[in-house]
mmCIF file of N, CA and C in Angstrom:
data_model
loop_
_atom_site.group_PDB
_atom_site.id
_atom_site.type_symbol
_atom_site.label_atom_id
_atom_site.label_comp_id
_atom_site.label_asym_id
_atom_site.label_seq_id
_atom_site.Cartn_x
_atom_site.Cartn_y
_atom_site.Cartn_z
ATOM 1 N N UNK A 423 96.173 91.632 119.726
ATOM 2 C CA UNK A 423 95.036 91.805 118.853
ATOM 3 C C UNK A 423 94.572 93.252 118.842
ATOM 4 N N UNK A 424 94.515 93.873 120.006
ATOM 5 C CA UNK A 424 94.076 95.249 120.115
ATOM 6 C C UNK A 424 95.031 96.195 119.399
ATOM 7 N N UNK A 425 96.346 95.888 119.468
ATOM 8 C CA UNK A 425 97.343 96.717 118.796
ATOM 9 C C UNK A 425 97.160 96.650 117.278
ATOM 10 N N UNK A 426 96.902 95.476 116.740
ATOM 11 C CA UNK A 426 96.688 95.313 115.305
ATOM 12 C C UNK A 426 95.451 96.081 114.853
ATOM 13 N N UNK A 427 94.392 96.018 115.620
ATOM 14 C CA UNK A 427 93.166 96.736 115.280
ATOM 15 C C UNK A 427 93.412 98.239 115.279
ATOM 16 N N UNK A 428 94.136 98.729 116.271
ATOM 17 C CA UNK A 428 94.452 100.155 116.338
ATOM 18 C C UNK A 428 95.329 100.583 115.162
ATOM 19 N N UNK A 429 96.278 99.739 114.770
ATOM 20 C CA UNK A 429 97.128 100.056 113.621
ATOM 21 C C UNK A 429 96.319 100.113 112.335
ATOM 22 N N UNK A 430 95.361 99.198 112.191
ATOM 23 C CA UNK A 430 94.508 99.197 110.996
ATOM 24 C C UNK A 430 93.645 100.455 110.966
ATOM 25 N N UNK A 431 93.068 100.810 112.092
ATOM 26 C CA UNK A 431 92.243 102.021 112.159
ATOM 27 C C UNK A 431 93.083 103.252 111.847
ATOM 28 N N UNK A 432 94.281 103.331 112.403
ATOM 29 C CA UNK A 432 95.175 104.461 112.140
ATOM 30 C C UNK A 432 95.522 104.533 110.656
ATOM 31 N N UNK A 433 95.819 103.396 110.045
ATOM 32 C CA UNK A 433 96.149 103.357 108.619
ATOM 33 C C UNK A 433 94.973 103.822 107.773
ATOM 34 N N UNK A 434 93.771 103.391 108.121
ATOM 35 C CA UNK A 434 92.591 103.821 107.388
ATOM 36 C C UNK A 434 92.364 105.327 107.511
ATOM 37 N N UNK A 435 92.591 105.852 108.697
ATOM 38 C CA UNK A 435 92.431 107.296 108.899
ATOM 39 C C UNK A 435 93.443 108.063 108.058
ATOM 40 N N UNK A 436 94.702 107.644 108.112
ATOM 41 C CA UNK A 436 95.765 108.342 107.380
ATOM 42 C C UNK A 436 95.595 108.221 105.877
ATOM 43 N N UNK A 437 95.247 107.045 105.391
ATOM 44 C CA UNK A 437 95.254 106.804 103.943
ATOM 45 C C UNK A 437 93.907 106.987 103.253
ATOM 46 N N UNK A 438 92.826 107.082 104.016
ATOM 47 C CA UNK A 438 91.521 107.285 103.390
ATOM 48 C C UNK A 438 90.852 108.562 103.899
ATOM 49 N N UNK A 439 90.696 108.667 105.204
ATOM 50 C CA UNK A 439 89.957 109.795 105.760
ATOM 51 C C UNK A 439 90.676 111.132 105.561
ATOM 52 N N UNK A 440 91.959 111.190 105.891
ATOM 53 C CA UNK A 440 92.678 112.461 105.751
ATOM 54 C C UNK A 440 92.777 112.944 104.300
ATOM 55 N N UNK A 441 93.087 112.073 103.327
ATOM 56 C CA UNK A 441 93.075 112.564 101.941
ATOM 57 C C UNK A 441 91.689 113.057 101.504
ATOM 58 N N UNK A 442 90.643 112.352 101.939
ATOM 59 C CA UNK A 442 89.287 112.781 101.598
ATOM 60 C C UNK A 442 88.982 114.145 102.196
ATOM 61 N N UNK A 443 89.316 114.327 103.470
ATOM 62 C CA UNK A 443 89.081 115.615 104.115
ATOM 63 C C UNK A 443 89.903 116.727 103.477
ATOM 64 N N UNK A 444 91.160 116.423 103.146
ATOM 65 C CA UNK A 444 92.007 117.426 102.482
ATOM 66 C C UNK A 444 91.385 117.850 101.158
ATOM 67 N N UNK A 445 90.922 116.877 100.392
ATOM 68 C CA UNK A 445 90.278 117.186 99.110
ATOM 69 C C UNK A 445 89.042 118.047 99.325
ATOM 70 N N UNK A 446 88.184 117.648 100.257
ATOM 71 C CA UNK A 446 86.950 118.391 100.510
ATOM 72 C C UNK A 446 87.212 119.806 101.005
ATOM 73 N N UNK A 447 88.237 119.986 101.815
ATOM 74 C CA UNK A 447 88.556 121.322 102.319
ATOM 75 C C UNK A 447 89.187 122.204 101.245
ATOM 76 N N UNK A 448 89.925 121.601 100.331
ATOM 77 C CA UNK A 448 90.638 122.376 99.312
ATOM 78 C C UNK A 448 89.805 122.667 98.067
ATOM 79 N N UNK A 449 88.863 121.818 97.738
ATOM 80 C CA UNK A 449 88.134 121.950 96.483
ATOM 81 C C UNK A 449 87.396 123.289 96.334
ATOM 82 N N UNK A 450 86.872 123.907 97.391
ATOM 83 C CA UNK A 450 86.240 125.215 97.185
ATOM 84 C C UNK A 450 87.248 126.335 96.884
ATOM 85 N N UNK A 451 88.518 126.096 97.189
ATOM 86 C CA UNK A 451 89.513 127.161 97.090
ATOM 87 C C UNK A 451 90.514 126.973 95.952
ATOM 88 N N UNK A 452 90.604 125.759 95.409
ATOM 89 C CA UNK A 452 91.577 125.478 94.348
ATOM 90 C C UNK A 452 90.906 124.648 93.257
ATOM 91 N N UNK A 453 91.666 124.359 92.240
ATOM 92 C CA UNK A 453 91.151 123.474 91.193
ATOM 93 C C UNK A 453 91.133 122.042 91.728
ATOM 94 N N UNK A 454 90.334 121.209 91.078
ATOM 95 C CA UNK A 454 90.258 119.820 91.530
ATOM 96 C C UNK A 454 91.585 119.108 91.330
ATOM 97 N N UNK A 455 92.347 119.503 90.327
ATOM 98 C CA UNK A 455 93.656 118.910 90.075
ATOM 99 C C UNK A 455 94.607 119.160 91.240
ATOM 100 N N UNK A 456 94.641 120.378 91.717
ATOM 101 C CA UNK A 456 95.520 120.717 92.847
ATOM 102 C C UNK A 456 95.013 120.041 94.120
ATOM 103 N N UNK A 457 93.708 120.033 94.331
ATOM 104 C CA UNK A 457 93.149 119.398 95.523
ATOM 105 C C UNK A 457 93.461 117.904 95.539
ATOM 106 N N UNK A 458 93.324 117.235 94.391
ATOM 107 C CA UNK A 458 93.647 115.808 94.311
ATOM 108 C C UNK A 458 95.132 115.562 94.546
ATOM 109 N N UNK A 459 95.963 116.431 94.006
ATOM 110 C CA UNK A 459 97.411 116.269 94.169
ATOM 111 C C UNK A 459 97.826 116.415 95.626
ATOM 112 N N UNK A 460 97.288 117.402 96.300
ATOM 113 C CA UNK A 460 97.631 117.602 97.706
ATOM 114 C C UNK A 460 97.085 116.457 98.552
ATOM 115 N N UNK A 461 95.874 115.990 98.238
ATOM 116 C CA UNK A 461 95.308 114.857 98.970
ATOM 117 C C UNK A 461 96.163 113.605 98.793
ATOM 118 N N UNK A 462 96.782 113.437 97.628
ATOM 119 C CA UNK A 462 97.646 112.279 97.381
ATOM 120 C C UNK A 462 98.942 112.363 98.172
ATOM 121 N N UNK A 463 99.335 113.547 98.574
ATOM 122 C CA UNK A 463 100.571 113.694 99.334
ATOM 123 C C UNK A 463 100.457 113.116 100.749
ATOM 124 N N UNK A 464 99.241 113.047 101.290
ATOM 125 C CA UNK A 464 99.068 112.515 102.649
ATOM 126 C C UNK A 464 99.516 111.053 102.727
ATOM 127 N N UNK A 465 98.985 110.147 101.870
ATOM 128 C CA UNK A 465 99.473 108.766 101.941
ATOM 129 C C UNK A 465 100.925 108.628 101.502
ATOM 130 N N UNK A 466 101.383 109.516 100.627
ATOM 131 C CA UNK A 466 102.786 109.496 100.215
ATOM 132 C C UNK A 466 103.688 109.770 101.411
ATOM 133 N N UNK A 467 103.346 110.769 102.196
ATOM 134 C CA UNK A 467 104.134 111.083 103.390
ATOM 135 C C UNK A 467 104.073 109.940 104.400
ATOM 136 N N UNK A 468 102.905 109.305 104.522
ATOM 137 C CA UNK A 468 102.781 108.157 105.428
ATOM 138 C C UNK A 468 103.680 107.013 104.972
ATOM 139 N N UNK A 469 103.733 106.760 103.673
ATOM 140 C CA UNK A 469 104.607 105.692 103.150
ATOM 141 C C UNK A 469 106.072 106.016 103.405
ATOM 142 N N UNK A 470 106.453 107.259 103.188
ATOM 143 C CA UNK A 470 107.846 107.662 103.443
ATOM 144 C C UNK A 470 108.187 107.517 104.920
ATOM 145 N N UNK A 471 107.287 107.956 105.782
ATOM 146 C CA UNK A 471 107.520 107.852 107.219
ATOM 147 C C UNK A 471 107.675 106.389 107.638
ATOM 148 N N UNK A 472 106.804 105.537 107.123
ATOM 149 C CA UNK A 472 106.874 104.116 107.454
ATOM 150 C C UNK A 472 108.179 103.500 106.964
ATOM 151 N N UNK A 473 108.599 103.870 105.778
ATOM 152 C CA UNK A 473 109.855 103.353 105.237
ATOM 153 C C UNK A 473 111.042 103.793 106.079
ATOM 154 N N UNK A 474 111.049 105.033 106.492
ATOM 155 C CA UNK A 474 112.144 105.547 107.319
ATOM 156 C C UNK A 474 112.117 104.907 108.702
ATOM 157 N N UNK A 475 110.921 104.753 109.277
ATOM 158 C CA UNK A 475 110.783 104.205 110.635
ATOM 159 C C UNK A 475 111.161 102.737 110.703
ATOM 160 N N UNK A 476 110.687 101.949 109.763
ATOM 161 C CA UNK A 476 110.939 100.511 109.822
ATOM 162 C C UNK A 476 112.190 100.087 109.066
ATOM 163 N N UNK A 477 112.646 100.935 108.169
ATOM 164 C CA UNK A 477 113.794 100.645 107.303
ATOM 165 C C UNK A 477 113.591 99.355 106.516
ATOM 166 N N UNK A 478 112.325 99.082 106.200
ATOM 167 C CA UNK A 478 111.976 97.911 105.405
ATOM 168 C C UNK A 478 110.980 98.336 104.339
ATOM 169 N N UNK A 479 111.173 97.793 103.170
ATOM 170 C CA UNK A 479 110.235 98.036 102.080
ATOM 171 C C UNK A 479 109.625 96.709 101.664
ATOM 172 N N UNK A 480 108.309 96.701 101.533
ATOM 173 C CA UNK A 480 107.663 95.493 101.043
ATOM 174 C C UNK A 480 107.057 95.792 99.674
ATOM 175 N N UNK A 481 106.679 94.757 98.962
ATOM 176 C CA UNK A 481 106.196 94.909 97.590
ATOM 177 C C UNK A 481 104.912 95.739 97.542
ATOM 178 N N UNK A 482 104.002 95.515 98.460
ATOM 179 C CA UNK A 482 102.737 96.252 98.449
ATOM 180 C C UNK A 482 102.970 97.743 98.636
ATOM 181 N N UNK A 483 103.760 98.092 99.633
ATOM 182 C CA UNK A 483 104.064 99.509 99.863
ATOM 183 C C UNK A 483 104.801 100.115 98.675
ATOM 184 N N UNK A 484 105.664 99.323 98.078
ATOM 185 C CA UNK A 484 106.394 99.804 96.898
ATOM 186 C C UNK A 484 105.472 100.139 95.742
ATOM 187 N N UNK A 485 104.482 99.280 95.490
ATOM 188 C CA UNK A 485 103.521 99.561 94.425
ATOM 189 C C UNK A 485 102.714 100.817 94.718
ATOM 190 N N UNK A 486 102.251 100.949 95.938
ATOM 191 C CA UNK A 486 101.457 102.118 96.321
ATOM 192 C C UNK A 486 102.309 103.383 96.221
ATOM 193 N N UNK A 487 103.529 103.303 96.728
ATOM 194 C CA UNK A 487 104.443 104.437 96.675
ATOM 195 C C UNK A 487 104.717 104.834 95.230
ATOM 196 N N UNK A 488 104.977 103.856 94.377
ATOM 197 C CA UNK A 488 105.225 104.134 92.968
ATOM 198 C C UNK A 488 104.013 104.790 92.313
ATOM 199 N N UNK A 489 102.824 104.306 92.631
ATOM 200 C CA UNK A 489 101.609 104.901 92.083
ATOM 201 C C UNK A 489 101.431 106.344 92.508
ATOM 202 N N UNK A 490 101.709 106.640 93.770
ATOM 203 C CA UNK A 490 101.598 108.011 94.257
ATOM 204 C C UNK A 490 102.619 108.919 93.591
ATOM 205 N N UNK A 491 103.848 108.435 93.466
ATOM 206 C CA UNK A 491 104.891 109.229 92.823
ATOM 207 C C UNK A 491 104.522 109.499 91.363
ATOM 208 N N UNK A 492 104.055 108.478 90.653
ATOM 209 C CA UNK A 492 103.663 108.667 89.252
ATOM 210 C C UNK A 492 102.520 109.665 89.128
ATOM 211 N N UNK A 493 101.585 109.635 90.050
ATOM 212 C CA UNK A 493 100.487 110.595 90.031
ATOM 213 C C UNK A 493 100.958 112.017 90.222
ATOM 214 N N UNK A 494 101.861 112.227 91.175
ATOM 215 C CA UNK A 494 102.393 113.572 91.419
ATOM 216 C C UNK A 494 103.210 114.051 90.214
ATOM 217 N N UNK A 495 104.014 113.154 89.639
ATOM 218 C CA UNK A 495 104.799 113.512 88.451
ATOM 219 C C UNK A 495 103.875 113.863 87.284
ATOM 220 N N UNK A 496 102.791 113.100 87.132
ATOM 221 C CA UNK A 496 101.838 113.383 86.047
ATOM 222 C C UNK A 496 101.225 114.768 86.204
ATOM 223 N N UNK A 497 100.929 115.152 87.434
ATOM 224 C CA UNK A 497 100.381 116.488 87.672
ATOM 225 C C UNK A 497 101.412 117.550 87.320
ATOM 226 N N UNK A 498 102.644 117.338 87.740
ATOM 227 C CA UNK A 498 103.698 118.317 87.455
ATOM 228 C C UNK A 498 103.976 118.444 85.961
ATOM 229 N N UNK A 499 103.775 117.354 85.219
ATOM 230 C CA UNK A 499 103.997 117.374 83.778
ATOM 231 C C UNK A 499 102.743 117.770 82.998
ATOM 232 N N UNK A 500 101.681 118.093 83.715
ATOM 233 C CA UNK A 500 100.470 118.547 83.052
ATOM 234 C C UNK A 500 99.418 117.485 82.874
ATOM 235 N N UNK A 501 99.451 116.429 83.683
ATOM 236 C CA UNK A 501 98.436 115.384 83.596
ATOM 237 C C UNK A 501 97.070 115.916 83.989
ATOM 238 N N UNK A 502 96.030 115.298 83.463
ATOM 239 C CA UNK A 502 94.691 115.757 83.807
ATOM 240 C C UNK A 502 94.153 115.000 85.016
ATOM 241 N N UNK A 503 93.054 115.488 85.551
ATOM 242 C CA UNK A 503 92.543 114.916 86.796
ATOM 243 C C UNK A 503 91.979 113.513 86.615
ATOM 244 N N UNK A 504 91.552 113.142 85.411
ATOM 245 C CA UNK A 504 91.077 111.781 85.195
ATOM 246 C C UNK A 504 92.191 110.782 85.455
ATOM 247 N N UNK A 505 93.426 111.116 85.048
ATOM 248 C CA UNK A 505 94.546 110.214 85.296
ATOM 249 C C UNK A 505 94.778 110.055 86.789
ATOM 250 N N UNK A 506 94.686 111.132 87.527
ATOM 251 C CA UNK A 506 94.906 111.065 88.972
ATOM 252 C C UNK A 506 93.835 110.206 89.626
ATOM 253 N N UNK A 507 92.590 110.371 89.196
ATOM 254 C CA UNK A 507 91.501 109.581 89.773
ATOM 255 C C UNK A 507 91.631 108.101 89.438
ATOM 256 N N UNK A 508 92.171 107.791 88.274
ATOM 257 C CA UNK A 508 92.310 106.400 87.855
ATOM 258 C C UNK A 508 93.612 105.753 88.316
ATOM 259 N N UNK A 509 94.516 106.537 88.845
ATOM 260 C CA UNK A 509 95.836 106.050 89.237
ATOM 261 C C UNK A 509 95.744 104.840 90.157
ATOM 262 N N UNK A 510 94.882 104.907 91.146
ATOM 263 C CA UNK A 510 94.756 103.798 92.089
ATOM 264 C C UNK A 510 94.285 102.529 91.390
ATOM 265 N N UNK A 511 93.409 102.690 90.404
ATOM 266 C CA UNK A 511 92.948 101.518 89.656
ATOM 267 C C UNK A 511 94.080 100.919 88.846
ATOM 268 N N UNK A 512 94.926 101.759 88.265
ATOM 269 C CA UNK A 512 96.077 101.252 87.517
ATOM 270 C C UNK A 512 97.003 100.461 88.433
ATOM 271 N N UNK A 513 97.295 101.006 89.584
ATOM 272 C CA UNK A 513 98.196 100.335 90.526
ATOM 273 C C UNK A 513 97.587 99.013 90.978
ATOM 274 N N UNK A 514 96.301 99.026 91.322
ATOM 275 C CA UNK A 514 95.643 97.789 91.760
ATOM 276 C C UNK A 514 95.637 96.752 90.637
ATOM 277 N N UNK A 515 95.407 97.177 89.410
ATOM 278 C CA UNK A 515 95.413 96.251 88.278
ATOM 279 C C UNK A 515 96.784 95.649 88.038
ATOM 280 N N UNK A 516 97.813 96.464 88.117
ATOM 281 C CA UNK A 516 99.181 95.968 87.938
ATOM 282 C C UNK A 516 99.539 94.991 89.057
ATOM 283 N N UNK A 517 99.169 95.336 90.297
ATOM 284 C CA UNK A 517 99.446 94.444 91.414
ATOM 285 C C UNK A 517 98.732 93.112 91.228
ATOM 286 N N UNK A 518 97.485 93.160 90.777
ATOM 287 C CA UNK A 518 96.732 91.938 90.536
ATOM 288 C C UNK A 518 97.402 91.064 89.494
ATOM 289 N N UNK A 519 97.900 91.674 88.416
ATOM 290 C CA UNK A 519 98.583 90.898 87.375
ATOM 291 C C UNK A 519 99.879 90.300 87.897
ATOM 292 N N UNK A 520 100.608 91.052 88.713
ATOM 293 C CA UNK A 520 101.852 90.524 89.293
ATOM 294 C C UNK A 520 101.546 89.350 90.218
ATOM 295 N N UNK A 521 100.536 89.494 91.059
ATOM 296 C CA UNK A 521 100.174 88.410 91.967
ATOM 297 C C UNK A 521 99.699 87.183 91.196
ATOM 298 N N UNK A 522 98.903 87.402 90.165
ATOM 299 C CA UNK A 522 98.434 86.286 89.338
ATOM 300 C C UNK A 522 99.598 85.610 88.639
ATOM 301 N N UNK A 523 100.531 86.412 88.108
ATOM 302 C CA UNK A 523 101.717 85.858 87.457
ATOM 303 C C UNK A 523 102.590 85.084 88.431
ATOM 304 N N UNK A 524 102.618 85.503 89.686
ATOM 305 C CA UNK A 524 103.442 84.801 90.678
ATOM 306 C C UNK A 524 102.921 83.397 90.942
ATOM 307 N N UNK A 525 101.640 83.160 90.694
ATOM 308 C CA UNK A 525 101.094 81.815 90.867
ATOM 309 C C UNK A 525 101.734 80.836 89.886
ATOM 310 N N UNK A 526 102.033 81.312 88.692
ATOM 311 C CA UNK A 526 102.646 80.439 87.686
ATOM 312 C C UNK A 526 104.133 80.216 87.938
ATOM 313 N N UNK A 527 104.751 81.114 88.713
ATOM 314 C CA UNK A 527 106.173 80.996 89.008
ATOM 315 C C UNK A 527 106.445 80.268 90.311
ATOM 316 N N UNK A 528 105.389 79.984 91.074
ATOM 317 C CA UNK A 528 105.564 79.338 92.382
ATOM 318 C C UNK A 528 106.047 77.913 92.222
ATOM 319 N N UNK A 529 106.852 77.474 93.168
ATOM 320 C CA UNK A 529 107.305 76.078 93.185
ATOM 321 C C UNK A 529 106.131 75.192 93.588
ATOM 322 N N UNK A 530 106.020 74.092 92.922
ATOM 323 C CA UNK A 530 104.909 73.175 93.227
ATOM 324 C C UNK A 530 105.347 72.119 94.192
#
């Protein structure tokens, strides 16, 4: 139980606290677009590390990873910061629709 709690706390620090701190530290020195992009790289690196370490990919991590990659690609192609800020909502919405659709495909 203690190990699970520590893993959850570590995940929250890596995927929420560190990107927030990176954004806050970078925003006075760069544009918000660059600060958001660099902050998004923190959870991206965590996802890559987890994939390499466990050699397993699950659907949830895949959706999050895809969302992060699409956000970085959008920045490189000239996407605006509103898209980056909304990216997580898009991923969550798509995941919700997939999960809802899976209810209709489940064996009864």
